[in-house]
mmCIF file of C-alpha atoms in Angstrom:
data_model
loop_
_atom_site.group_PDB
_atom_site.id
_atom_site.type_symbol
_atom_site.label_atom_id
_atom_site.label_comp_id
_atom_site.label_asym_id
_atom_site.label_seq_id
_atom_site.Cartn_x
_atom_site.Cartn_y
_atom_site.Cartn_z
ATOM 1 C CA MET A 1 -0.931 12.239 17.248
ATOM 2 C CA THR A 2 0.921 11.534 14.000
ATOM 3 C CA PRO A 3 4.178 13.475 13.682
ATOM 4 C CA ALA A 4 4.168 16.141 10.966
ATOM 5 C CA THR A 5 7.170 14.447 9.339
ATOM 6 C CA LEU A 6 5.140 11.306 8.668
ATOM 7 C CA ARG A 7 2.241 13.302 7.202
ATOM 8 C CA ILE A 8 4.657 15.244 5.009
ATOM 9 C CA LEU A 9 6.352 12.066 3.766
ATOM 10 C CA HIS A 10 3.018 10.339 3.062
ATOM 11 C CA ASP A 11 1.781 13.414 1.152
ATOM 12 C CA GLU A 12 5.006 13.760 -0.830
ATOM 13 C CA HIS A 13 5.014 10.049 -1.665
ATOM 14 C CA ALA A 14 1.390 10.236 -2.845
ATOM 15 C CA ALA A 15 2.109 13.279 -5.038
ATOM 16 C CA LEU A 16 5.225 11.665 -6.445
ATOM 17 C CA ALA A 17 3.403 8.390 -7.191
ATOM 18 C CA ALA A 18 0.675 10.349 -9.001
ATOM 19 C CA MET A 19 3.294 12.213 -11.050
ATOM 20 C CA LEU A 20 5.091 8.970 -11.953
ATOM 21 C CA ARG A 21 1.828 7.281 -12.956
ATOM 22 C CA SER A 22 0.857 10.340 -15.018
ATOM 23 C CA LEU A 23 4.120 10.001 -16.912
ATOM 24 C CA LEU A 24 3.269 6.405 -17.846
ATOM 25 C CA LEU A 25 -0.355 7.319 -18.667
ATOM 26 C CA LEU A 26 0.827 10.036 -21.048
ATOM 27 C CA LEU A 27 3.177 7.633 -22.787
ATOM 28 C CA ALA A 28 0.542 4.897 -23.047
ATOM 29 C CA GLN A 29 -2.032 7.297 -24.485
ATOM 30 C CA HIS A 30 0.316 8.496 -27.216
ATOM 31 C CA ARG A 31 1.460 4.969 -27.984
ATOM 32 C CA ARG A 32 -2.187 3.868 -28.454
ATOM 33 C CA GLU A 33 -2.895 6.884 -30.649
ATOM 34 C CA ALA A 34 0.380 6.484 -32.575
ATOM 35 C CA THR A 35 1.209 10.135 -31.856
ATOM 36 C CA LEU A 36 4.254 11.812 -30.423
ATOM 37 C CA PRO A 37 3.821 12.946 -26.809
ATOM 38 C CA ASP A 38 3.975 16.520 -25.622
ATOM 39 C CA PHE A 39 7.718 16.698 -25.057
ATOM 40 C CA THR A 40 7.357 19.939 -23.099
ATOM 41 C CA ALA A 41 5.125 18.169 -20.564
ATOM 42 C CA LEU A 42 7.535 15.217 -20.338
ATOM 43 C CA ARG A 43 10.521 17.522 -19.847
ATOM 44 C CA ALA A 44 8.634 19.423 -17.132
ATOM 45 C CA ILE A 45 7.843 16.165 -15.303
ATOM 46 C CA LEU A 46 11.441 14.980 -15.443
ATOM 47 C CA PHE A 47 12.728 18.376 -14.387
ATOM 48 C CA TYR A 48 10.355 18.282 -11.390
ATOM 49 C CA LEU A 49 11.575 14.768 -10.484
ATOM 50 C CA ASP A 50 15.163 15.953 -10.578
ATOM 51 C CA GLU A 51 14.557 19.228 -8.749
ATOM 52 C CA PHE A 52 12.225 18.229 -5.955
ATOM 53 C CA PRO A 53 12.313 14.516 -5.068
ATOM 54 C CA GLU A 54 15.945 13.990 -6.003
ATOM 55 C CA GLN A 55 17.380 17.185 -4.553
ATOM 56 C CA ARG A 56 15.087 17.824 -1.581
ATOM 57 C CA HIS A 57 12.865 14.891 -0.613
ATOM 58 C CA HIS A 58 15.591 12.225 -0.714
ATOM 59 C CA ARG A 59 18.061 14.424 1.105
ATOM 60 C CA LYS A 60 15.632 14.926 3.978
ATOM 61 C CA GLU A 61 15.280 11.160 4.300
ATOM 62 C CA THR A 62 18.975 10.320 3.881
ATOM 63 C CA GLU A 63 20.403 13.171 5.945
ATOM 64 C CA LEU A 64 17.750 13.525 8.654
ATOM 65 C CA LEU A 65 15.353 10.608 9.097
ATOM 66 C CA PHE A 66 17.568 7.618 8.339
ATOM 67 C CA PRO A 67 20.470 8.689 10.631
ATOM 68 C CA ARG A 68 18.070 9.204 13.555
ATOM 69 C CA LEU A 69 16.632 5.751 12.969
ATOM 70 C CA ARG A 70 20.118 4.248 12.912
ATOM 71 C CA GLN A 71 20.882 5.980 16.227
ATOM 72 C CA ARG A 72 17.814 4.477 17.886
ATOM 73 C CA THR A 73 17.772 0.916 16.532
ATOM 74 C CA ALA A 74 19.705 -1.630 14.494
ATOM 75 C CA GLU A 75 16.409 -2.916 13.095
ATOM 76 C CA GLY A 76 16.042 -2.108 9.429
ATOM 77 C CA ALA A 77 19.740 -1.258 8.955
ATOM 78 C CA ALA A 78 20.118 -3.329 5.777
ATOM 79 C CA LEU A 79 16.978 -1.789 4.277
ATOM 80 C CA LEU A 80 18.135 1.725 5.192
ATOM 81 C CA ASP A 81 21.452 1.000 3.447
ATOM 82 C CA LYS A 82 19.544 -0.176 0.366
ATOM 83 C CA LEU A 83 17.295 2.904 0.379
ATOM 84 C CA ASP A 84 20.343 5.174 0.631
ATOM 85 C CA ARG A 85 21.884 3.356 -2.349
ATOM 86 C CA ASP A 86 18.582 3.799 -4.204
ATOM 87 C CA HIS A 87 18.737 7.542 -3.511
ATOM 88 C CA GLU A 88 22.270 7.704 -4.886
ATOM 89 C CA HIS A 89 21.308 5.711 -7.975
ATOM 90 C CA SER A 90 18.062 7.557 -8.658
ATOM 91 C CA GLU A 91 19.844 10.868 -9.293
ATOM 92 C CA ARG A 92 21.786 9.135 -12.067
ATOM 93 C CA ALA A 93 18.657 7.328 -13.264
ATOM 94 C CA VAL A 94 16.656 10.526 -13.748
ATOM 95 C CA ARG A 95 19.529 12.029 -15.755
ATOM 96 C CA GLU A 96 19.648 8.904 -17.925
ATOM 97 C CA LEU A 97 15.892 9.171 -18.393
ATOM 98 C CA GLU A 98 16.243 12.836 -19.397
ATOM 99 C CA HIS A 99 18.867 11.790 -21.948
ATOM 100 C CA ALA A 100 16.597 9.045 -23.313
ATOM 101 C CA LEU A 101 13.800 11.604 -23.627
ATOM 102 C CA LEU A 102 16.092 13.930 -25.550
ATOM 103 C CA GLY A 103 16.964 11.038 -27.862
ATOM 104 C CA PHE A 104 13.262 10.334 -28.433
ATOM 105 C CA GLU A 105 12.514 14.001 -29.060
ATOM 106 C CA MET A 106 15.429 14.487 -31.461
ATOM 107 C CA MET A 107 15.394 11.117 -33.236
ATOM 108 C CA GLY A 108 11.667 10.388 -33.184
ATOM 109 C CA GLU A 109 9.930 7.047 -33.379
ATOM 110 C CA PRO A 110 13.060 4.838 -33.443
ATOM 111 C CA ARG A 111 13.806 6.016 -29.877
ATOM 112 C CA ARG A 112 10.257 5.717 -28.458
ATOM 113 C CA ALA A 113 10.592 2.154 -27.142
ATOM 114 C CA ALA A 114 13.928 2.854 -25.439
ATOM 115 C CA PHE A 115 12.506 5.883 -23.648
ATOM 116 C CA GLU A 116 9.293 4.114 -22.657
ATOM 117 C CA GLN A 117 11.190 1.116 -21.302
ATOM 118 C CA ALA A 118 13.549 3.384 -19.350
ATOM 119 C CA ALA A 119 10.554 5.300 -17.967
ATOM 120 C CA GLU A 120 8.823 2.070 -16.899
ATOM 121 C CA ARG A 121 11.970 0.825 -15.142
ATOM 122 C CA TYR A 122 12.414 4.164 -13.404
ATOM 123 C CA VAL A 123 8.777 4.315 -12.254
ATOM 124 C CA ASP A 124 8.759 0.671 -11.107
ATOM 125 C CA ALA A 125 11.960 1.162 -9.109
ATOM 126 C CA TYR A 126 10.682 4.378 -7.564
ATOM 127 C CA LEU A 127 7.304 2.913 -6.577
ATOM 128 C CA THR A 128 9.015 -0.138 -5.051
ATOM 129 C CA HIS A 129 11.383 2.142 -3.143
ATOM 130 C CA MET A 130 8.489 4.185 -1.745
ATOM 131 C CA ARG A 131 6.586 1.018 -0.754
ATOM 132 C CA HIS A 132 9.581 -0.044 1.363
ATOM 133 C CA GLU A 133 9.625 3.362 3.021
ATOM 134 C CA GLU A 134 5.860 3.456 3.567
ATOM 135 C CA HIS A 135 5.395 -0.117 4.794
ATOM 136 C CA GLU A 136 8.640 -0.762 6.653
ATOM 137 C CA ILE A 137 10.686 2.341 7.461
ATOM 138 C CA LEU A 138 7.979 4.824 8.430
ATOM 139 C CA PRO A 139 6.255 2.360 10.784
ATOM 140 C CA LEU A 140 9.674 1.568 12.291
ATOM 141 C CA ALA A 141 10.273 5.287 12.788
ATOM 142 C CA GLU A 142 6.888 5.714 14.418
ATOM 143 C CA ARG A 143 7.653 2.896 16.873
ATOM 144 C CA THR A 144 11.248 3.884 17.571
ATOM 145 C CA LEU A 145 11.849 7.635 17.484
ATOM 146 C CA THR A 146 11.415 9.833 20.533
ATOM 147 C CA ALA A 147 9.354 13.002 20.945
ATOM 148 C CA GLU A 148 12.624 14.961 20.765
ATOM 149 C CA ASP A 149 13.519 13.240 17.476
ATOM 150 C CA TRP A 150 10.106 14.057 16.024
ATOM 151 C CA ALA A 151 10.315 17.707 17.088
ATOM 152 C CA ALA A 152 13.645 18.142 15.296
ATOM 153 C CA LEU A 153 12.452 16.233 12.227
ATOM 154 C CA ASP A 154 9.133 18.101 12.064
ATOM 155 C CA ALA A 155 10.952 21.440 12.018
ATOM 156 C CA ALA A 156 13.316 20.314 9.257
ATOM 157 C CA PHE A 157 10.693 18.550 7.158
ATOM 158 C CA GLY A 158 8.383 21.556 7.377
ATOM 159 C CA GLU A 159 10.771 23.460 5.122
ATOM 160 C CA ASN A 160 10.908 22.922 1.338
ATOM 161 C CA ARG A 161 7.446 21.341 1.098
ATOM 162 C CA ASP A 162 6.440 19.859 -2.245
ATOM 163 C CA PRO A 163 4.084 22.221 -4.123
ATOM 164 C CA LEU A 164 2.269 19.191 -5.517
ATOM 165 C CA THR A 165 1.026 18.505 -1.986
ATOM 166 C CA GLY A 166 -0.811 21.839 -1.881
ATOM 167 C CA HIS A 167 1.950 24.115 -0.608
ATOM 168 C CA ALA A 168 2.974 27.325 -2.319
ATOM 169 C CA PRO A 169 6.150 26.811 -4.345
ATOM 170 C CA ASP A 170 9.270 28.811 -3.668
ATOM 171 C CA GLU A 171 9.242 31.882 -5.892
ATOM 172 C CA ALA A 172 11.960 30.365 -8.094
ATOM 173 C CA TYR A 173 9.758 27.319 -8.815
ATOM 174 C CA ARG A 174 6.361 29.022 -9.201
ATOM 175 C CA ALA A 175 6.532 29.115 -13.027
ATOM 176 C CA LEU A 176 7.597 25.457 -13.223
ATOM 177 C CA PHE A 177 4.696 24.225 -11.106
ATOM 178 C CA THR A 178 2.203 26.427 -12.951
ATOM 179 C CA ARG A 179 3.486 24.975 -16.218
ATOM 180 C CA ILE A 180 3.290 21.381 -14.963
ATOM 181 C CA ALA A 181 -0.211 21.937 -13.623
ATOM 182 C CA HIS A 182 -1.430 23.158 -17.011
ATOM 183 C CA LEU A 183 0.462 20.695 -19.194
ATOM 184 C CA VAL A 184 0.059 17.460 -17.292
ATOM 185 C CA PRO A 185 -3.301 15.680 -17.405
ATOM 186 C CA ALA A 186 -5.366 14.683 -14.413
ATOM 187 C CA PRO A 187 -4.957 13.246 -11.840
ATOM 188 C CA ILE A 188 -1.889 15.382 -11.127
ATOM 189 C CA GLY A 189 -2.474 18.401 -13.343
ATOM 190 C CA LEU A 190 -5.164 20.523 -14.925
ATOM 191 C CA GLY A 191 -4.453 19.463 -18.506
ATOM 192 C CA PRO A 192 -6.850 17.317 -20.506
ATOM 193 C CA ALA A 193 -7.445 13.901 -18.968
ATOM 194 C CA THR A 194 -5.835 10.915 -20.627
ATOM 195 C CA ARG A 195 -8.101 8.415 -22.289
#
């Protein structure tokens, strides 16, 4: 039986990948149409990235999963160190991306390319990071951790579930996720599909 922690991480990674790809789809659509994007939708996406993956998802990995793995095996230690560094850097990266978005929104077309390039770098780095977790770290965890480890992790990971994986958001975040769902196009939201 697959531990709940692994299902949660797979679901959160899938939702996050869909959100990141939606960001790039939105930008590509508006670039093709030579129109300015919906800055409210872009701000909502970046706010979500900062609030949920950066503040909650990464912390669960860095503070709970990775230390247990390090206790059980030396295998993967260099990759775990790299993933922890990625987590530290990605908080800064999302803030830099938010700043680039503000520059694009305030300054217009002259700042489009800088924001789009920053967004592409951010998304590429994030997707690569998640591939390492999915293909190397999670299988290592499945092979290495004990039933006791999984019980503790499952309890901790069951809290603060990502609303984009079908779980009700905390009351404080309900309005944000409703807004994202209605602003952002499919596949992640209910807004009009991108062309």
